Amino acid sequence: MLKSVPHHVAHHFEDADQEFDAAKIGMWLFLAQELLFFSALFVGYGVFRFLHPEMFLHASKLLSWKMGLVNTMVLITSSFTMVLAVWMTQMNRVRESIRLLWATAGLAMVFMVIKYFEYSSKIHHGYLPGSWFSAADAYEHLHLFFTCYFLITGLHGIHVLIGVGLILWLIRKSKQGLLHKDYYTPLEMVGLYWHLVDIVWIFVFPLLYLVG
Amino acid sequence: MASSHHIVPVKALIGTFIALLGLTAVTVLVTFIDLGPALNLVLALLIAGIKASLVLFVFMALRWDSGYNVLIVLSSFLFIALFAVFVIADFAFRDSIDPIEKQTFGLESPVKPLSEAHPYNAH
């Protein structure tokens, strides 16, 4: 058993529960903002798809839905290991929690490696948008689909990498005995963030990879 | 305010995980059934919505969280819906409301010089 370091409630809170609830409201506000933030890209996607439905149908087939499916499974599994890591700490089983956090970070890296292979193949085909776009295609607006693809998955990928950083920070804190059944606020908050990254991907997968 | 320190039973977590994997398989399968583009999109969004709700309410424990946090999340989704509906409606009906504006949203030339768009404004 790792030695637990007691947590001191900040002086402006009445007790640990109030401190936890305040942190949680702040986290949910941040996540609500994250959803709005991502929604701008999804609405942009909606407008382009509305204007060019056949092109989207065609362009979606240029992506590998199998890679998208594997990545969906990987990310859902990582959400599950994350929620179990929180549960283990709530049960004061910190060592198991650390192992599950490593698993979560590992799955996140598997996700990014698959993404890397996907990106290389798309860039190789000249689908990188803007002045790099060089693919000749029957649809002259093809670049719009790939603008959506790279912006949405790119912003999501940045969130995954930030998540990995936060999980490594949690592993460090757990090893120092700072997270235990009486205090696990950072673990729970990063968990919420990680699930939100999963939720965004849940919408990305059918909208980009499975248009028709 | 309800106590936030709710420990979600592990059985609920495992059940949710299996349901999410199952619904992912359903997402892929329905793509191969051609119901017409509109219905396929609605179905895809519906399944994604169910999956997102499972993550929100079980993994993120919103089901046991305070009503205030539920309100924050639901209002976020409400505003996304408003945002999407009004922007798409703008693109869908712009022609019928103002015929002069026809095709000004054409993506080859999304912007017109002010003098050209409104000649009476040119000084």
PDB file of C-alpha atoms in Angstrom, chain A residues 24-194:
ATOM      1  CA  LYS A  24     -16.860  19.951 -10.223  1.00  0.00           C
ATOM      2  CA  ILE A  25     -19.058  22.888 -11.239  1.00  0.00           C
ATOM      3  CA  GLY A  26     -15.975  24.575 -12.687  1.00  0.00           C
ATOM      4  CA  MET A  27     -15.086  21.427 -14.610  1.00  0.00           C
ATOM      5  CA  TRP A  28     -18.593  21.019 -16.043  1.00  0.00           C
ATOM      6  CA  LEU A  29     -18.601  24.675 -17.131  1.00  0.00           C
ATOM      7  CA  PHE A  30     -15.268  24.111 -18.864  1.00  0.00           C
ATOM      8  CA  LEU A  31     -16.590  20.967 -20.572  1.00  0.00           C
ATOM      9  CA  ALA A  32     -19.793  22.767 -21.678  1.00  0.00           C
ATOM     10  CA  GLN A  33     -17.539  25.402 -23.237  1.00  0.00           C
ATOM     11  CA  GLU A  34     -15.483  22.658 -24.907  1.00  0.00           C
ATOM     12  CA  LEU A  35     -18.651  21.271 -26.506  1.00  0.00           C
ATOM     13  CA  LEU A  36     -19.572  24.731 -27.844  1.00  0.00           C
ATOM     14  CA  PHE A  37     -15.991  25.174 -29.036  1.00  0.00           C
ATOM     15  CA  PHE A  38     -16.082  21.914 -31.029  1.00  0.00           C
ATOM     16  CA  SER A  39     -19.612  22.655 -32.268  1.00  0.00           C
ATOM     17  CA  ALA A  40     -18.296  25.485 -34.487  1.00  0.00           C
ATOM     18  CA  LEU A  41     -16.341  22.906 -36.507  1.00  0.00           C
ATOM     19  CA  PHE A  42     -19.302  20.514 -36.609  1.00  0.00           C
ATOM     20  CA  VAL A  43     -21.681  23.240 -37.826  1.00  0.00           C
ATOM     21  CA  GLY A  44     -19.106  24.183 -40.493  1.00  0.00           C
ATOM     22  CA  TYR A  45     -19.102  20.521 -41.485  1.00  0.00           C
ATOM     23  CA  GLY A  46     -22.924  20.580 -41.589  1.00  0.00           C
ATOM     24  CA  VAL A  47     -22.985  23.594 -43.924  1.00  0.00           C
ATOM     25  CA  PHE A  48     -20.455  22.073 -46.361  1.00  0.00           C
ATOM     26  CA  ARG A  49     -22.250  18.740 -46.309  1.00  0.00           C
ATOM     27  CA  PHE A  50     -25.583  20.492 -46.918  1.00  0.00           C
ATOM     28  CA  LEU A  51     -24.117  22.338 -49.931  1.00  0.00           C
ATOM     29  CA  HIS A  52     -22.211  19.338 -51.364  1.00  0.00           C
ATOM     30  CA  PRO A  53     -23.957  16.102 -50.292  1.00  0.00           C
ATOM     31  CA  GLU A  54     -22.647  13.894 -53.147  1.00  0.00           C
ATOM     32  CA  MET A  55     -19.079  15.083 -52.657  1.00  0.00           C
ATOM     33  CA  PHE A  56     -19.253  14.182 -48.931  1.00  0.00           C
ATOM     34  CA  LEU A  57     -20.549  10.723 -49.800  1.00  0.00           C
ATOM     35  CA  HIS A  58     -17.648  10.250 -52.187  1.00  0.00           C
ATOM     36  CA  ALA A  59     -14.994  11.820 -49.926  1.00  0.00           C
ATOM     37  CA  SER A  60     -15.972   9.744 -46.892  1.00  0.00           C
ATOM     38  CA  LYS A  61     -15.092   6.608 -48.875  1.00  0.00           C
ATOM     39  CA  LEU A  62     -11.528   7.941 -49.255  1.00  0.00           C
ATOM     40  CA  LEU A  63     -11.088   7.505 -45.484  1.00  0.00           C
ATOM     41  CA  SER A  64     -10.478   4.077 -44.008  1.00  0.00           C
ATOM     42  CA  TRP A  65     -13.561   3.279 -41.899  1.00  0.00           C
ATOM     43  CA  LYS A  66     -11.708   0.264 -40.515  1.00  0.00           C
ATOM     44  CA  MET A  67      -9.025   2.513 -39.015  1.00  0.00           C
ATOM     45  CA  GLY A  68     -11.797   4.762 -37.707  1.00  0.00           C
ATOM     46  CA  LEU A  69     -13.547   1.760 -36.162  1.00  0.00           C
ATOM     47  CA  VAL A  70     -10.362   0.490 -34.475  1.00  0.00           C
ATOM     48  CA  ASN A  71      -9.740   3.982 -33.097  1.00  0.00           C
ATOM     49  CA  THR A  72     -13.334   4.180 -31.814  1.00  0.00           C
ATOM     50  CA  MET A  73     -12.882   0.867 -29.965  1.00  0.00           C
ATOM     51  CA  VAL A  74      -9.482   2.014 -28.601  1.00  0.00           C
ATOM     52  CA  LEU A  75     -10.910   5.290 -27.286  1.00  0.00           C
ATOM     53  CA  ILE A  76     -14.008   3.668 -25.732  1.00  0.00           C
ATOM     54  CA  THR A  77     -11.752   1.116 -24.017  1.00  0.00           C
ATOM     55  CA  SER A  78      -9.538   3.940 -22.720  1.00  0.00           C
ATOM     56  CA  SER A  79     -12.629   5.657 -21.296  1.00  0.00           C
ATOM     57  CA  PHE A  80     -13.457   2.390 -19.518  1.00  0.00           C
ATOM     58  CA  THR A  81      -9.944   2.005 -18.056  1.00  0.00           C
ATOM     59  CA  MET A  82     -10.115   5.664 -16.947  1.00  0.00           C
ATOM     60  CA  VAL A  83     -13.435   5.210 -15.141  1.00  0.00           C
ATOM     61  CA  LEU A  84     -12.040   2.050 -13.492  1.00  0.00           C
ATOM     62  CA  ALA A  85      -8.933   3.988 -12.397  1.00  0.00           C
ATOM     63  CA  VAL A  86     -11.196   6.502 -10.610  1.00  0.00           C
ATOM     64  CA  TRP A  87     -13.183   3.658  -9.062  1.00  0.00           C
ATOM     65  CA  MET A  88     -10.008   1.912  -7.801  1.00  0.00           C
ATOM     66  CA  THR A  89      -8.833   5.108  -6.083  1.00  0.00           C
ATOM     67  CA  GLN A  90     -12.289   5.546  -4.541  1.00  0.00           C
ATOM     68  CA  MET A  91     -11.800   2.004  -3.144  1.00  0.00           C
ATOM     69  CA  ASN A  92      -8.293   3.104  -2.012  1.00  0.00           C
ATOM     70  CA  ARG A  93      -6.665   0.579  -4.369  1.00  0.00           C
ATOM     71  CA  VAL A  94      -4.116   3.133  -5.637  1.00  0.00           C
ATOM     72  CA  ARG A  95      -1.683   0.613  -7.176  1.00  0.00           C
ATOM     73  CA  GLU A  96      -4.385  -0.845  -9.422  1.00  0.00           C
ATOM     74  CA  SER A  97      -5.459   2.703 -10.229  1.00  0.00           C
ATOM     75  CA  ILE A  98      -1.921   3.560 -11.394  1.00  0.00           C
ATOM     76  CA  ARG A  99      -1.858   0.479 -13.650  1.00  0.00           C
ATOM     77  CA  LEU A 100      -5.201   1.479 -15.185  1.00  0.00           C
ATOM     78  CA  LEU A 101      -3.910   5.020 -15.755  1.00  0.00           C
ATOM     79  CA  TRP A 102      -0.900   3.580 -17.607  1.00  0.00           C
ATOM     80  CA  ALA A 103      -3.328   1.497 -19.690  1.00  0.00           C
ATOM     81  CA  THR A 104      -5.374   4.622 -20.474  1.00  0.00           C
ATOM     82  CA  ALA A 105      -2.291   6.590 -21.548  1.00  0.00           C
ATOM     83  CA  GLY A 106      -1.093   3.583 -23.581  1.00  0.00           C
ATOM     84  CA  LEU A 107      -4.421   3.283 -25.412  1.00  0.00           C
ATOM     85  CA  ALA A 108      -4.338   7.025 -26.096  1.00  0.00           C
ATOM     86  CA  MET A 109      -0.919   6.590 -27.696  1.00  0.00           C
ATOM     87  CA  VAL A 110      -2.226   3.648 -29.772  1.00  0.00           C
ATOM     88  CA  PHE A 111      -4.969   6.010 -30.959  1.00  0.00           C
ATOM     89  CA  MET A 112      -2.369   8.635 -31.935  1.00  0.00           C
ATOM     90  CA  VAL A 113      -0.157   6.081 -33.755  1.00  0.00           C
ATOM     91  CA  ILE A 114      -3.141   4.919 -35.849  1.00  0.00           C
ATOM     92  CA  LYS A 115      -3.957   8.594 -36.471  1.00  0.00           C
ATOM     93  CA  TYR A 116      -0.349   9.130 -37.586  1.00  0.00           C
ATOM     94  CA  PHE A 117      -0.617   6.372 -40.207  1.00  0.00           C
ATOM     95  CA  GLU A 118      -3.950   7.768 -41.374  1.00  0.00           C
ATOM     96  CA  TYR A 119      -2.581  11.291 -41.653  1.00  0.00           C
ATOM     97  CA  SER A 120       0.557  10.150 -43.543  1.00  0.00           C
ATOM     98  CA  SER A 121      -1.556   8.346 -46.121  1.00  0.00           C
ATOM     99  CA  LYS A 122      -3.913  11.340 -46.545  1.00  0.00           C
ATOM    100  CA  ILE A 123      -1.019  13.798 -46.831  1.00  0.00           C
ATOM    101  CA  HIS A 124       0.665  11.440 -49.327  1.00  0.00           C
ATOM    102  CA  HIS A 125      -2.491  11.595 -51.488  1.00  0.00           C
ATOM    103  CA  GLY A 126      -2.339  15.394 -51.410  1.00  0.00           C
ATOM    104  CA  TYR A 127      -5.423  15.847 -49.210  1.00  0.00           C
ATOM    105  CA  LEU A 128      -3.840  18.260 -46.746  1.00  0.00           C
ATOM    106  CA  PRO A 129      -6.001  21.385 -47.146  1.00  0.00           C
ATOM    107  CA  GLY A 130      -5.009  24.925 -48.020  1.00  0.00           C
ATOM    108  CA  SER A 131      -2.112  25.562 -50.378  1.00  0.00           C
ATOM    109  CA  TRP A 132      -0.874  21.965 -49.842  1.00  0.00           C
ATOM    110  CA  PHE A 133      -3.980  20.446 -51.430  1.00  0.00           C
ATOM    111  CA  SER A 134      -2.898  18.791 -54.668  1.00  0.00           C
ATOM    112  CA  ALA A 135      -5.345  15.921 -55.241  1.00  0.00           C
ATOM    113  CA  ALA A 136      -7.154  15.837 -58.573  1.00  0.00           C
ATOM    114  CA  ASP A 137     -10.698  14.580 -58.165  1.00  0.00           C
ATOM    115  CA  ALA A 138     -14.030  14.429 -59.934  1.00  0.00           C
ATOM    116  CA  TYR A 139     -15.390  16.777 -57.245  1.00  0.00           C
ATOM    117  CA  GLU A 140     -13.857  20.228 -57.310  1.00  0.00           C
ATOM    118  CA  HIS A 141     -14.913  20.948 -53.695  1.00  0.00           C
ATOM    119  CA  LEU A 142     -13.178  17.871 -52.266  1.00  0.00           C
ATOM    120  CA  HIS A 143     -10.809  20.070 -50.275  1.00  0.00           C
ATOM    121  CA  LEU A 144     -13.746  21.231 -48.114  1.00  0.00           C
ATOM    122  CA  PHE A 145     -14.271  17.721 -46.767  1.00  0.00           C
ATOM    123  CA  PHE A 146     -10.591  17.393 -45.942  1.00  0.00           C
ATOM    124  CA  THR A 147     -10.529  20.815 -44.310  1.00  0.00           C
ATOM    125  CA  CYS A 148     -13.244  19.510 -41.953  1.00  0.00           C
ATOM    126  CA  TYR A 149     -11.423  16.198 -41.534  1.00  0.00           C
ATOM    127  CA  PHE A 150      -8.062  17.701 -40.624  1.00  0.00           C
ATOM    128  CA  LEU A 151      -9.467  20.479 -38.413  1.00  0.00           C
ATOM    129  CA  ILE A 152     -11.857  18.274 -36.435  1.00  0.00           C
ATOM    130  CA  THR A 153      -9.536  15.281 -36.002  1.00  0.00           C
ATOM    131  CA  GLY A 154      -6.560  17.624 -35.482  1.00  0.00           C
ATOM    132  CA  LEU A 155      -8.229  19.567 -32.690  1.00  0.00           C
ATOM    133  CA  HIS A 156      -9.421  16.275 -31.212  1.00  0.00           C
ATOM    134  CA  GLY A 157      -5.877  14.843 -31.482  1.00  0.00           C
ATOM    135  CA  ILE A 158      -4.470  17.839 -29.588  1.00  0.00           C
ATOM    136  CA  HIS A 159      -7.018  17.093 -26.849  1.00  0.00           C
ATOM    137  CA  VAL A 160      -5.876  13.459 -26.739  1.00  0.00           C
ATOM    138  CA  LEU A 161      -2.220  14.524 -26.344  1.00  0.00           C
ATOM    139  CA  ILE A 162      -3.131  16.999 -23.572  1.00  0.00           C
ATOM    140  CA  GLY A 163      -5.062  14.144 -21.940  1.00  0.00           C
ATOM    141  CA  VAL A 164      -1.968  11.916 -22.032  1.00  0.00           C
ATOM    142  CA  GLY A 165       0.019  14.679 -20.313  1.00  0.00           C
ATOM    143  CA  LEU A 166      -2.654  15.022 -17.618  1.00  0.00           C
ATOM    144  CA  ILE A 167      -2.768  11.236 -17.066  1.00  0.00           C
ATOM    145  CA  LEU A 168       1.029  11.107 -16.623  1.00  0.00           C
ATOM    146  CA  TRP A 169       0.680  13.926 -14.074  1.00  0.00           C
ATOM    147  CA  LEU A 170      -1.978  11.864 -12.245  1.00  0.00           C
ATOM    148  CA  ILE A 171       0.323   8.818 -12.184  1.00  0.00           C
ATOM    149  CA  ARG A 172       3.021  10.976 -10.565  1.00  0.00           C
ATOM    150  CA  LYS A 173       0.589  12.369  -7.992  1.00  0.00           C
ATOM    151  CA  SER A 174      -0.749   8.884  -7.226  1.00  0.00           C
ATOM    152  CA  LYS A 175       2.767   7.512  -6.713  1.00  0.00           C
ATOM    153  CA  GLN A 176       3.459  10.350  -4.273  1.00  0.00           C
ATOM    154  CA  GLY A 177       0.395   9.240  -2.312  1.00  0.00           C
ATOM    155  CA  LEU A 178      -1.444  12.494  -2.996  1.00  0.00           C
ATOM    156  CA  LEU A 179      -4.517  10.756  -4.452  1.00  0.00           C
ATOM    157  CA  HIS A 180      -6.496   8.351  -2.277  1.00  0.00           C
ATOM    158  CA  LYS A 181     -10.062   7.612  -1.222  1.00  0.00           C
ATOM    159  CA  ASP A 182     -10.341  10.838   0.799  1.00  0.00           C
ATOM    160  CA  TYR A 183      -9.023  13.089  -1.952  1.00  0.00           C
ATOM    161  CA  TYR A 184      -9.171  12.307  -5.672  1.00  0.00           C
ATOM    162  CA  THR A 185     -10.499  15.576  -7.165  1.00  0.00           C
ATOM    163  CA  PRO A 186      -7.789  15.883  -9.890  1.00  0.00           C
ATOM    164  CA  LEU A 187      -8.318  12.254 -10.921  1.00  0.00           C
ATOM    165  CA  GLU A 188     -12.084  12.686 -11.228  1.00  0.00           C
ATOM    166  CA  MET A 189     -11.737  15.965 -13.174  1.00  0.00           C
ATOM    167  CA  VAL A 190      -9.217  14.553 -15.668  1.00  0.00           C
ATOM    168  CA  GLY A 191     -11.556  11.563 -15.983  1.00  0.00           C
ATOM    169  CA  LEU A 192     -14.415  13.899 -16.970  1.00  0.00           C
ATOM    170  CA  TYR A 193     -12.137  15.602 -19.509  1.00  0.00           C
ATOM    171  CA  TRP A 194     -11.091  12.239 -20.934  1.00  0.00           C
TER     172      TRP A 194
END
